[in-house]
Amino acid sequence: MHPHTANPKQKRTLKYMNIRNRNFRSDINGLRAWAVVAVILYHFGITGFTGGFVGVDIFFVISGFLMTGIIFNGIEKNATTGTKNKFSILNFYLSRAIRIFPALIILCCFVISAGYFFLSKSEYKSLSTETISALGFISNIKFWLGSGYFDAASHEKPLLHTWSLSVEWQFYLILPLALLSTWKIRPGRKPIIIMMSLGFLTSLLLSIIVTPINPNTAFYLLPTRAWEMLAGGLVYLLANPQMLSARAQRWVEGSGFALIIASITLFDASDLWPGWRAMIPVLGTSLVLISARQDSLWTGNRIAQWLGDCSYSLYLWHWPFAVALVYMQQQDNIASITTCLALTLVCGWLSYKLVETPARTTLTRMPRWTGAGALLAAVVIVILPSLMIRWQDGIAGRLTAQVNSIFDEVENKNPRMVKCHASGSTPVPECTYGGNNLGAIVIGDSHAASFVRSIEKALPNKNSHVLDWTLSSCQTVSGLKDSKNPDFRCKEFINYALKKQETLSNSIPLIIINRSSILFHSPDELRLANIEPTPTKYLSTPHSKFSEEMFNEMRTGIINTACEFAKTRPVYMMRPIPELKYNVPKTMGRALLLDNQYHRTSITLKEYQMRNAFLLETQNMAAERCGVKILDPLPYLCSDGHCWGDVDGLPIYYDDNHMNERGGTLLIPLFRQVFETNISKTL
């Protein structure tokens, strides 16, 4: 087609093609393919991609490179041509919005629509908040305030992956302002390089310091992530591929991909991230960008180019399908994984062809304020229903009364738990339940906190009360530490409790309740997050893996601590509660939604015995050594060779291992044995 014979529409198309051919870098497009494939295969649990989450770090470096180029070139043209408004911050923001918003809006519409049919009211309400925060580009802050990215609970959040879009958008808001301000103070490339270098070093140092102290903060927030994007920007400003020979380019590129592949295969979710470890994929990506090889087999092949073109849409669509696998408990089913991978490719391609490309073309042709208004209207159309869902508390009327009653058991907890059950470095409030006189002491972790009210109801005298000594994740072992949690204050609390109990009446029984199985095995739910079992709790020195030496040290700690308490008062130790692997209310409710049938959740007694064999033997040894008495919940919870997650069709757990108030009621007769024994002794 000759430009002079083309109509206006065809001329615009030719102009776009010429610009793409002139500025398009196939190596960057292929690098996007590497990033998105790594992330997708990691989230689908594919073997060999345990560190695939580094794909996000690769995307960050690419974004920093491209955005710095756009902004710096615009500023430089302003200065050299003398043309006003050659580079406009508003135009820059609008171009980014045109790139990001359309496909994101369609995805949000999809998940909100699907959630109407498949989510509980609390989950649907939470999804509406996720949608609003995603479209407002603050989802990284929203998820920062919740659970960690690598936690099993995160695999039930359909828009979790939008955190990275929020970080990028926040960077896009700040970068042009910073570059323009620097240029205004002192024009030239060198001042901008100095400013970005200072920002890079500050952010990197902050990331290295904060990551081991507060991994959640370091992972989600811009100040500890900006260095990755600034690294890309510095590559743009400093690197000159033309100075490298063809051979040097190949070596630089090969070294970069070696670092990227090592990061994808050697890191896993148990590694603290980002911190210093993220320097490896960031350096690898920077080297690939420096090499700038346009005919590379690594990035220039057709598959890599196709994946690179669709990378944004593929990234958007893969995560809801990964969440669906967890929802249906199919995350280990090869056929289901293959199906969801295929759906990701199809939906990603359709999104690219039918949403991304047409929207970018149409909105770019519109006058600036018309395009901005169209985008804003589309965002509002999605946000308004999301607000309505929040206001109506998840629209409970969508589901049957039976389904709602099952899902509601997730919230059937001790209403004072938030106030009375301490976590992190928060002091234990030492709440009391009941009358004026001390009747029992309950010590332990969150499992103990879930039974405080049941023990209160078992007290023989209404004038008596239960003293709540519970600290999250603090099993009752003197000197217990956590290698991943610097705020862990379990050691200090147990020492305090040992001293404080000496001042209390020695006739008052102490009841020890813990999820002690995780001192010897990884939690079952970790496999949902692709986390390898690595012990974090220790007494003398941290351990890289579970071992006989560690088991024996923990056994000694459990026995010595219980016996130390037993020197002063009667001590009761409860056998571990059966851990059912899956969230009981959600599993039962979802099963009922999907196939309209009632499904029970359970583990076999054999599974229980195998998981807890070492712990049960340890408790028996404590009983033999210093008279600690054992409370066994199994007769109340297990029958026909199974330990069940429900009674009469309603869950007795609020997740996979904590009993709710309904379940706690079943154990009131067990706890009454404590006081009947003490009463007989007194008489």
mmCIF file of C-alpha atoms in Angstrom, residues 57-400:
data_model
loop_
_atom_site.group_PDB
_atom_site.id
_atom_site.type_symbol
_atom_site.label_atom_id
_atom_site.label_comp_id
_atom_site.label_asym_id
_atom_site.label_seq_id
_atom_site.Cartn_x
_atom_site.Cartn_y
_atom_site.Cartn_z
ATOM 1 C CA ASP A 57 10.748 -8.553 39.329
ATOM 2 C CA ILE A 58 11.590 -8.958 35.633
ATOM 3 C CA PHE A 59 8.473 -6.985 34.704
ATOM 4 C CA PHE A 60 9.466 -4.220 37.128
ATOM 5 C CA VAL A 61 12.893 -3.815 35.530
ATOM 6 C CA ILE A 62 11.373 -3.735 32.037
ATOM 7 C CA SER A 63 8.826 -1.110 33.122
ATOM 8 C CA GLY A 64 11.509 1.090 34.623
ATOM 9 C CA PHE A 65 13.553 0.846 31.425
ATOM 10 C CA LEU A 66 10.678 1.725 29.104
ATOM 11 C CA MET A 67 9.108 4.464 31.225
ATOM 12 C CA THR A 68 12.424 6.196 31.818
ATOM 13 C CA GLY A 69 13.028 6.159 28.078
ATOM 14 C CA ILE A 70 9.625 7.674 27.275
ATOM 15 C CA ILE A 71 9.893 10.403 29.904
ATOM 16 C CA PHE A 72 13.555 11.285 29.392
ATOM 17 C CA ASN A 73 13.225 11.453 25.608
ATOM 18 C CA GLY A 74 10.198 13.714 25.976
ATOM 19 C CA ILE A 75 12.000 16.050 28.378
ATOM 20 C CA GLU A 76 15.096 16.111 26.180
ATOM 21 C CA LYS A 77 13.049 16.986 23.087
ATOM 22 C CA ASN A 78 11.428 19.845 24.990
ATOM 23 C CA ALA A 79 14.871 21.239 25.739
ATOM 24 C CA THR A 80 16.463 20.716 22.321
ATOM 25 C CA THR A 81 13.570 21.733 20.070
ATOM 26 C CA GLY A 82 12.181 24.449 22.279
ATOM 27 C CA THR A 83 8.708 23.127 21.610
ATOM 28 C CA LYS A 84 6.343 23.548 24.498
ATOM 29 C CA ASN A 85 4.361 20.595 25.795
ATOM 30 C CA LYS A 86 6.264 18.085 23.701
ATOM 31 C CA PHE A 87 6.180 15.894 26.738
ATOM 32 C CA SER A 88 3.033 16.154 28.828
ATOM 33 C CA ILE A 89 2.651 14.454 32.193
ATOM 34 C CA LEU A 90 -1.096 14.209 31.634
ATOM 35 C CA ASN A 91 -0.567 12.564 28.269
ATOM 36 C CA PHE A 92 1.890 10.166 29.874
ATOM 37 C CA TYR A 93 -0.605 9.225 32.583
ATOM 38 C CA LEU A 94 -3.370 8.791 30.011
ATOM 39 C CA SER A 95 -1.218 6.572 27.804
ATOM 40 C CA ARG A 96 -0.455 4.358 30.796
ATOM 41 C CA ALA A 97 -4.150 4.219 31.713
ATOM 42 C CA ILE A 98 -5.063 3.293 28.134
ATOM 43 C CA ARG A 99 -2.521 0.465 28.302
ATOM 44 C CA ILE A 100 -3.609 -0.887 31.681
ATOM 45 C CA PHE A 101 -7.283 -0.143 32.330
ATOM 46 C CA PRO A 102 -9.333 -1.802 29.538
ATOM 47 C CA ALA A 103 -8.162 -5.404 30.071
ATOM 48 C CA LEU A 104 -8.210 -4.945 33.858
ATOM 49 C CA ILE A 105 -11.785 -3.650 33.765
ATOM 50 C CA ILE A 106 -12.958 -6.664 31.754
ATOM 51 C CA LEU A 107 -11.203 -9.034 34.159
ATOM 52 C CA CYS A 108 -12.831 -7.340 37.163
ATOM 53 C CA CYS A 109 -16.248 -7.672 35.498
ATOM 54 C CA PHE A 110 -15.592 -11.368 34.980
ATOM 55 C CA VAL A 111 -14.530 -12.172 38.544
ATOM 56 C CA ILE A 112 -17.356 -10.099 40.058
ATOM 57 C CA SER A 113 -19.868 -11.931 37.856
ATOM 58 C CA ALA A 114 -18.423 -15.370 38.658
ATOM 59 C CA GLY A 115 -18.237 -14.526 42.352
ATOM 60 C CA TYR A 116 -21.982 -13.889 42.429
ATOM 61 C CA PHE A 117 -22.596 -17.598 41.877
ATOM 62 C CA PHE A 118 -19.701 -19.222 43.728
ATOM 63 C CA LEU A 119 -18.562 -17.129 46.692
ATOM 64 C CA SER A 120 -19.860 -16.886 50.228
ATOM 65 C CA LYS A 121 -21.139 -13.505 51.370
ATOM 66 C CA SER A 122 -17.911 -12.715 53.265
ATOM 67 C CA GLU A 123 -15.771 -13.778 50.285
ATOM 68 C CA TYR A 124 -17.944 -11.805 47.871
ATOM 69 C CA LYS A 125 -17.722 -8.728 50.052
ATOM 70 C CA SER A 126 -13.956 -9.145 50.196
ATOM 71 C CA LEU A 127 -13.828 -9.514 46.394
ATOM 72 C CA SER A 128 -15.709 -6.240 45.980
ATOM 73 C CA THR A 129 -13.042 -4.535 48.099
ATOM 74 C CA GLU A 130 -10.313 -6.164 46.008
ATOM 75 C CA THR A 131 -11.987 -4.858 42.836
ATOM 76 C CA ILE A 132 -12.192 -1.297 44.116
ATOM 77 C CA SER A 133 -8.593 -1.332 45.317
ATOM 78 C CA ALA A 134 -7.381 -2.879 42.030
ATOM 79 C CA LEU A 135 -9.082 -0.218 39.912
ATOM 80 C CA GLY A 136 -7.855 2.453 42.299
ATOM 81 C CA PHE A 137 -4.316 1.024 42.082
ATOM 82 C CA ILE A 138 -3.983 0.632 45.831
ATOM 83 C CA SER A 139 -4.397 -3.141 45.983
ATOM 84 C CA ASN A 140 -0.791 -3.576 47.100
ATOM 85 C CA ILE A 141 -1.674 -1.580 50.225
ATOM 86 C CA LYS A 142 -4.882 -3.556 50.703
ATOM 87 C CA PHE A 143 -3.072 -6.905 50.532
ATOM 88 C CA TRP A 144 -0.197 -5.588 52.641
ATOM 89 C CA LEU A 145 -2.708 -5.078 55.449
ATOM 90 C CA GLY A 146 -3.848 -8.690 55.085
ATOM 91 C CA SER A 147 -2.036 -11.987 54.750
ATOM 92 C CA GLY A 148 1.311 -12.478 53.025
ATOM 93 C CA TYR A 149 1.621 -13.166 49.293
ATOM 94 C CA PHE A 150 3.014 -16.657 49.922
ATOM 95 C CA ASP A 151 0.410 -17.608 52.553
ATOM 96 C CA ALA A 152 -2.107 -20.297 51.669
ATOM 97 C CA ALA A 153 -4.962 -17.847 52.335
ATOM 98 C CA SER A 154 -3.740 -15.663 49.474
ATOM 99 C CA HIS A 155 -4.606 -18.419 47.012
ATOM 100 C CA GLU A 156 -8.273 -17.607 47.536
ATOM 101 C CA LYS A 157 -8.050 -13.945 46.476
ATOM 102 C CA PRO A 158 -8.960 -13.654 42.779
ATOM 103 C CA LEU A 159 -7.329 -10.230 42.331
ATOM 104 C CA LEU A 160 -4.219 -10.715 44.465
ATOM 105 C CA HIS A 161 -1.966 -10.403 41.424
ATOM 106 C CA THR A 162 -3.081 -6.818 40.828
ATOM 107 C CA TRP A 163 -0.751 -5.736 43.644
ATOM 108 C CA SER A 164 2.082 -5.500 41.102
ATOM 109 C CA LEU A 165 0.004 -3.265 38.813
ATOM 110 C CA SER A 166 -0.587 -0.945 41.751
ATOM 111 C CA VAL A 167 3.122 -0.758 42.536
ATOM 112 C CA GLU A 168 3.901 0.043 38.895
ATOM 113 C CA TRP A 169 1.175 2.675 38.683
ATOM 114 C CA GLN A 170 2.419 4.370 41.857
ATOM 115 C CA PHE A 171 5.888 4.409 40.300
ATOM 116 C CA TYR A 172 4.463 5.890 37.093
ATOM 117 C CA LEU A 173 2.851 8.700 39.094
ATOM 118 C CA ILE A 174 6.101 9.667 40.794
ATOM 119 C CA LEU A 175 8.754 9.086 38.107
ATOM 120 C CA PRO A 176 7.836 11.882 35.637
ATOM 121 C CA LEU A 177 7.479 14.382 38.469
ATOM 122 C CA ALA A 178 10.892 13.418 39.826
ATOM 123 C CA LEU A 179 12.606 13.586 36.427
ATOM 124 C CA LEU A 180 10.998 16.893 35.456
ATOM 125 C CA SER A 181 11.849 18.446 38.830
ATOM 126 C CA THR A 182 15.465 17.328 38.533
ATOM 127 C CA TRP A 183 15.734 18.657 34.991
ATOM 128 C CA LYS A 184 14.249 21.991 36.088
ATOM 129 C CA ILE A 185 16.806 22.322 38.889
ATOM 130 C CA ARG A 186 19.695 21.264 36.676
ATOM 131 C CA PRO A 187 19.131 20.173 33.081
ATOM 132 C CA GLY A 188 21.026 17.248 31.628
ATOM 133 C CA ARG A 189 21.349 13.488 31.707
ATOM 134 C CA LYS A 190 23.973 13.424 34.475
ATOM 135 C CA PRO A 191 21.824 15.059 37.237
ATOM 136 C CA ILE A 192 18.990 12.655 36.428
ATOM 137 C CA ILE A 193 21.392 9.700 36.615
ATOM 138 C CA ILE A 194 22.612 10.926 40.020
ATOM 139 C CA MET A 195 19.051 11.388 41.297
ATOM 140 C CA MET A 196 17.943 7.948 40.100
ATOM 141 C CA SER A 197 21.103 6.328 41.479
ATOM 142 C CA LEU A 198 20.436 7.811 44.907
ATOM 143 C CA GLY A 199 16.844 6.580 44.729
ATOM 144 C CA PHE A 200 18.021 3.144 43.618
ATOM 145 C CA LEU A 201 20.541 2.802 46.468
ATOM 146 C CA THR A 202 18.109 4.115 49.086
ATOM 147 C CA SER A 203 15.309 1.780 47.997
ATOM 148 C CA LEU A 204 17.640 -1.226 47.707
ATOM 149 C CA LEU A 205 19.096 -0.609 51.170
ATOM 150 C CA LEU A 206 15.586 -0.226 52.579
ATOM 151 C CA SER A 207 14.548 -3.493 50.914
ATOM 152 C CA ILE A 208 17.536 -5.377 52.324
ATOM 153 C CA ILE A 209 16.886 -4.015 55.836
ATOM 154 C CA VAL A 210 13.088 -4.390 55.909
ATOM 155 C CA THR A 211 12.750 -7.808 54.228
ATOM 156 C CA PRO A 212 13.985 -9.913 57.192
ATOM 157 C CA ILE A 213 12.168 -7.672 59.683
ATOM 158 C CA ASN A 214 8.810 -7.367 57.922
ATOM 159 C CA PRO A 215 8.660 -9.432 54.703
ATOM 160 C CA ASN A 216 5.066 -8.440 53.989
ATOM 161 C CA THR A 217 5.932 -4.744 53.953
ATOM 162 C CA ALA A 218 9.013 -5.274 51.817
ATOM 163 C CA PHE A 219 7.105 -7.396 49.326
ATOM 164 C CA TYR A 220 4.086 -5.188 48.680
ATOM 165 C CA LEU A 221 5.095 -1.544 49.065
ATOM 166 C CA LEU A 222 6.714 0.800 46.559
ATOM 167 C CA PRO A 223 9.591 2.134 48.722
ATOM 168 C CA THR A 224 11.133 -1.366 48.908
ATOM 169 C CA ARG A 225 10.324 -2.183 45.277
ATOM 170 C CA ALA A 226 11.217 1.060 43.487
ATOM 171 C CA TRP A 227 14.890 0.057 43.138
ATOM 172 C CA GLU A 228 13.929 -2.693 40.697
ATOM 173 C CA MET A 229 12.248 -0.220 38.342
ATOM 174 C CA LEU A 230 14.992 2.345 38.893
ATOM 175 C CA ALA A 231 17.511 -0.333 37.903
ATOM 176 C CA GLY A 232 15.776 -0.567 34.538
ATOM 177 C CA GLY A 233 15.806 3.212 34.241
ATOM 178 C CA LEU A 234 19.517 3.394 34.949
ATOM 179 C CA VAL A 235 20.178 0.728 32.311
ATOM 180 C CA TYR A 236 18.368 2.929 29.794
ATOM 181 C CA LEU A 237 20.390 6.008 30.727
ATOM 182 C CA LEU A 238 23.797 4.373 31.090
ATOM 183 C CA ALA A 239 23.968 1.399 28.730
ATOM 184 C CA ASN A 240 25.112 1.645 25.124
ATOM 185 C CA PRO A 241 24.671 -1.692 23.299
ATOM 186 C CA GLN A 242 26.502 -0.324 20.247
ATOM 187 C CA MET A 243 29.739 -0.360 22.242
ATOM 188 C CA LEU A 244 29.510 -4.145 22.570
ATOM 189 C CA SER A 245 30.706 -6.495 19.881
ATOM 190 C CA ALA A 246 28.326 -9.190 18.658
ATOM 191 C CA ARG A 247 30.237 -11.756 20.702
ATOM 192 C CA ALA A 248 30.139 -9.591 23.826
ATOM 193 C CA GLN A 249 26.390 -9.106 23.372
ATOM 194 C CA ARG A 250 25.893 -12.877 23.288
ATOM 195 C CA TRP A 251 27.963 -13.347 26.460
ATOM 196 C CA VAL A 252 26.161 -10.551 28.306
ATOM 197 C CA GLU A 253 22.771 -11.892 27.259
ATOM 198 C CA GLY A 254 23.726 -15.482 28.161
ATOM 199 C CA SER A 255 24.925 -14.364 31.591
ATOM 200 C CA GLY A 256 21.656 -12.518 32.129
ATOM 201 C CA PHE A 257 19.516 -15.520 31.257
ATOM 202 C CA ALA A 258 21.709 -17.757 33.426
ATOM 203 C CA LEU A 259 20.866 -15.532 36.405
ATOM 204 C CA ILE A 260 17.171 -15.457 35.490
ATOM 205 C CA ILE A 261 16.956 -19.243 35.085
ATOM 206 C CA ALA A 262 18.868 -19.799 38.340
ATOM 207 C CA SER A 263 16.406 -17.517 40.136
ATOM 208 C CA ILE A 264 13.393 -19.340 38.698
ATOM 209 C CA THR A 265 14.683 -22.809 39.556
ATOM 210 C CA LEU A 266 16.589 -22.303 42.823
ATOM 211 C CA PHE A 267 14.483 -19.863 44.833
ATOM 212 C CA ASP A 268 11.163 -20.815 46.417
ATOM 213 C CA ALA A 269 8.424 -19.295 48.540
ATOM 214 C CA SER A 270 10.297 -19.986 51.772
ATOM 215 C CA ASP A 271 12.987 -17.457 50.765
ATOM 216 C CA LEU A 272 12.562 -13.969 52.186
ATOM 217 C CA TRP A 273 11.676 -11.672 49.287
ATOM 218 C CA PRO A 274 12.656 -9.272 47.816
ATOM 219 C CA GLY A 275 15.749 -8.218 49.829
ATOM 220 C CA TRP A 276 19.206 -9.024 48.501
ATOM 221 C CA ARG A 277 18.031 -12.149 46.704
ATOM 222 C CA ALA A 278 15.989 -10.104 44.235
ATOM 223 C CA MET A 279 19.248 -8.538 43.023
ATOM 224 C CA ILE A 280 19.933 -11.745 41.090
ATOM 225 C CA PRO A 281 16.937 -11.673 38.682
ATOM 226 C CA VAL A 282 17.142 -7.871 38.517
ATOM 227 C CA LEU A 283 20.800 -8.082 37.457
ATOM 228 C CA GLY A 284 19.951 -10.863 35.006
ATOM 229 C CA THR A 285 17.190 -8.775 33.414
ATOM 230 C CA SER A 286 19.458 -5.724 33.266
ATOM 231 C CA LEU A 287 22.125 -7.720 31.427
ATOM 232 C CA VAL A 288 19.597 -8.926 28.845
ATOM 233 C CA LEU A 289 18.465 -5.325 28.308
ATOM 234 C CA ILE A 290 22.088 -4.157 27.975
ATOM 235 C CA SER A 291 22.845 -6.807 25.350
ATOM 236 C CA ALA A 292 19.887 -5.600 23.230
ATOM 237 C CA ARG A 293 20.062 -8.596 20.876
ATOM 238 C CA GLN A 294 17.180 -8.365 18.404
ATOM 239 C CA ASP A 295 17.794 -11.702 16.668
ATOM 240 C CA SER A 296 18.270 -13.825 19.776
ATOM 241 C CA LEU A 297 16.987 -17.390 20.018
ATOM 242 C CA TRP A 298 16.161 -16.646 23.659
ATOM 243 C CA THR A 299 13.716 -13.857 22.877
ATOM 244 C CA GLY A 300 13.268 -13.507 19.118
ATOM 245 C CA ASN A 301 11.460 -16.757 18.294
ATOM 246 C CA ARG A 302 7.787 -16.691 17.326
ATOM 247 C CA ILE A 303 6.527 -18.311 20.507
ATOM 248 C CA ALA A 304 8.355 -15.813 22.720
ATOM 249 C CA GLN A 305 7.080 -12.916 20.600
ATOM 250 C CA TRP A 306 3.473 -14.158 20.746
ATOM 251 C CA LEU A 307 3.673 -14.654 24.507
ATOM 252 C CA GLY A 308 5.296 -11.248 24.862
ATOM 253 C CA ASP A 309 2.515 -9.563 22.884
ATOM 254 C CA CYS A 310 -0.124 -11.203 25.100
ATOM 255 C CA SER A 311 1.909 -11.062 28.320
ATOM 256 C CA TYR A 312 -0.201 -8.436 30.108
ATOM 257 C CA SER A 313 -3.498 -10.192 29.396
ATOM 258 C CA LEU A 314 -1.982 -13.594 30.186
ATOM 259 C CA TYR A 315 -0.807 -12.221 33.525
ATOM 260 C CA LEU A 316 -4.264 -10.845 34.281
ATOM 261 C CA TRP A 317 -6.159 -14.022 33.419
ATOM 262 C CA HIS A 318 -3.921 -16.750 34.814
ATOM 263 C CA TRP A 319 -4.444 -16.000 38.503
ATOM 264 C CA PRO A 320 -8.266 -16.343 38.657
ATOM 265 C CA PHE A 321 -7.866 -19.801 37.091
ATOM 266 C CA ALA A 322 -5.188 -20.698 39.662
ATOM 267 C CA VAL A 323 -7.607 -19.574 42.385
ATOM 268 C CA ALA A 324 -10.354 -21.690 40.801
ATOM 269 C CA LEU A 325 -8.139 -24.778 41.116
ATOM 270 C CA VAL A 326 -7.769 -24.169 44.850
ATOM 271 C CA TYR A 327 -11.493 -23.423 45.147
ATOM 272 C CA MET A 328 -12.314 -26.817 43.632
ATOM 273 C CA GLN A 329 -9.402 -28.568 45.426
ATOM 274 C CA GLN A 330 -7.938 -29.514 42.061
ATOM 275 C CA GLN A 331 -4.528 -27.864 42.457
ATOM 276 C CA ASP A 332 -2.836 -31.290 42.369
ATOM 277 C CA ASN A 333 -4.893 -32.667 39.470
ATOM 278 C CA ILE A 334 -2.822 -32.710 36.271
ATOM 279 C CA ALA A 335 -5.854 -32.706 33.972
ATOM 280 C CA SER A 336 -7.399 -29.722 35.781
ATOM 281 C CA ILE A 337 -4.106 -27.824 35.752
ATOM 282 C CA THR A 338 -3.694 -28.475 32.019
ATOM 283 C CA THR A 339 -7.231 -27.270 31.363
ATOM 284 C CA CYS A 340 -6.687 -24.056 33.330
ATOM 285 C CA LEU A 341 -3.388 -23.411 31.554
ATOM 286 C CA ALA A 342 -5.179 -23.784 28.219
ATOM 287 C CA LEU A 343 -7.946 -21.442 29.370
ATOM 288 C CA THR A 344 -5.304 -18.923 30.422
ATOM 289 C CA LEU A 345 -3.785 -18.956 26.931
ATOM 290 C CA VAL A 346 -7.163 -18.655 25.229
ATOM 291 C CA CYS A 347 -8.490 -15.893 27.481
ATOM 292 C CA GLY A 348 -5.174 -14.054 27.374
ATOM 293 C CA TRP A 349 -5.127 -14.120 23.584
ATOM 294 C CA LEU A 350 -8.783 -13.052 23.316
ATOM 295 C CA SER A 351 -8.166 -10.233 25.783
ATOM 296 C CA TYR A 352 -5.173 -9.039 23.763
ATOM 297 C CA LYS A 353 -6.973 -9.228 20.402
ATOM 298 C CA LEU A 354 -10.443 -8.063 21.410
ATOM 299 C CA VAL A 355 -9.767 -5.723 24.334
ATOM 300 C CA GLU A 356 -6.183 -4.482 24.622
ATOM 301 C CA THR A 357 -5.441 -3.735 20.976
ATOM 302 C CA PRO A 358 -8.825 -2.259 19.914
ATOM 303 C CA ALA A 359 -9.090 -0.190 23.094
ATOM 304 C CA ARG A 360 -5.580 1.186 22.704
ATOM 305 C CA THR A 361 -6.220 2.095 19.067
ATOM 306 C CA THR A 362 -9.640 3.663 19.700
ATOM 307 C CA LEU A 363 -8.756 5.595 22.842
ATOM 308 C CA THR A 364 -5.497 6.890 21.382
ATOM 309 C CA ARG A 365 -7.390 8.423 18.456
ATOM 310 C CA MET A 366 -9.823 10.216 20.748
ATOM 311 C CA PRO A 367 -9.187 13.732 22.043
ATOM 312 C CA ARG A 368 -7.372 13.536 25.377
ATOM 313 C CA TRP A 369 -10.264 14.445 27.651
ATOM 314 C CA THR A 370 -12.741 12.316 25.719
ATOM 315 C CA GLY A 371 -10.495 9.251 26.113
ATOM 316 C CA ALA A 372 -9.948 9.995 29.780
ATOM 317 C CA GLY A 373 -13.691 10.409 30.306
ATOM 318 C CA ALA A 374 -14.433 7.110 28.577
ATOM 319 C CA LEU A 375 -11.951 5.276 30.793
ATOM 320 C CA LEU A 376 -13.300 6.936 33.928
ATOM 321 C CA ALA A 377 -16.869 6.023 33.002
ATOM 322 C CA ALA A 378 -15.871 2.379 32.490
ATOM 323 C CA VAL A 379 -14.135 2.298 35.866
ATOM 324 C CA VAL A 380 -17.178 3.812 37.595
ATOM 325 C CA ILE A 381 -19.459 1.237 35.960
ATOM 326 C CA VAL A 382 -17.470 -1.521 37.673
ATOM 327 C CA ILE A 383 -16.871 0.242 40.976
ATOM 328 C CA LEU A 384 -20.527 1.109 41.631
ATOM 329 C CA PRO A 385 -21.733 -2.537 41.732
ATOM 330 C CA SER A 386 -18.707 -3.355 43.881
ATOM 331 C CA LEU A 387 -19.743 -0.672 46.365
ATOM 332 C CA MET A 388 -23.281 -2.062 46.359
ATOM 333 C CA ILE A 389 -21.932 -5.529 47.172
ATOM 334 C CA ARG A 390 -20.048 -4.061 50.128
ATOM 335 C CA TRP A 391 -23.068 -2.111 51.346
ATOM 336 C CA GLN A 392 -25.239 -5.221 51.161
ATOM 337 C CA ASP A 393 -22.668 -7.282 53.058
ATOM 338 C CA GLY A 394 -21.953 -9.669 50.196
ATOM 339 C CA ILE A 395 -25.633 -10.068 49.152
ATOM 340 C CA ALA A 396 -26.454 -13.051 51.345
ATOM 341 C CA GLY A 397 -29.730 -13.647 49.493
ATOM 342 C CA ARG A 398 -27.827 -15.084 46.523
ATOM 343 C CA LEU A 399 -27.363 -18.388 48.359
ATOM 344 C CA THR A 400 -29.648 -20.851 50.095
#
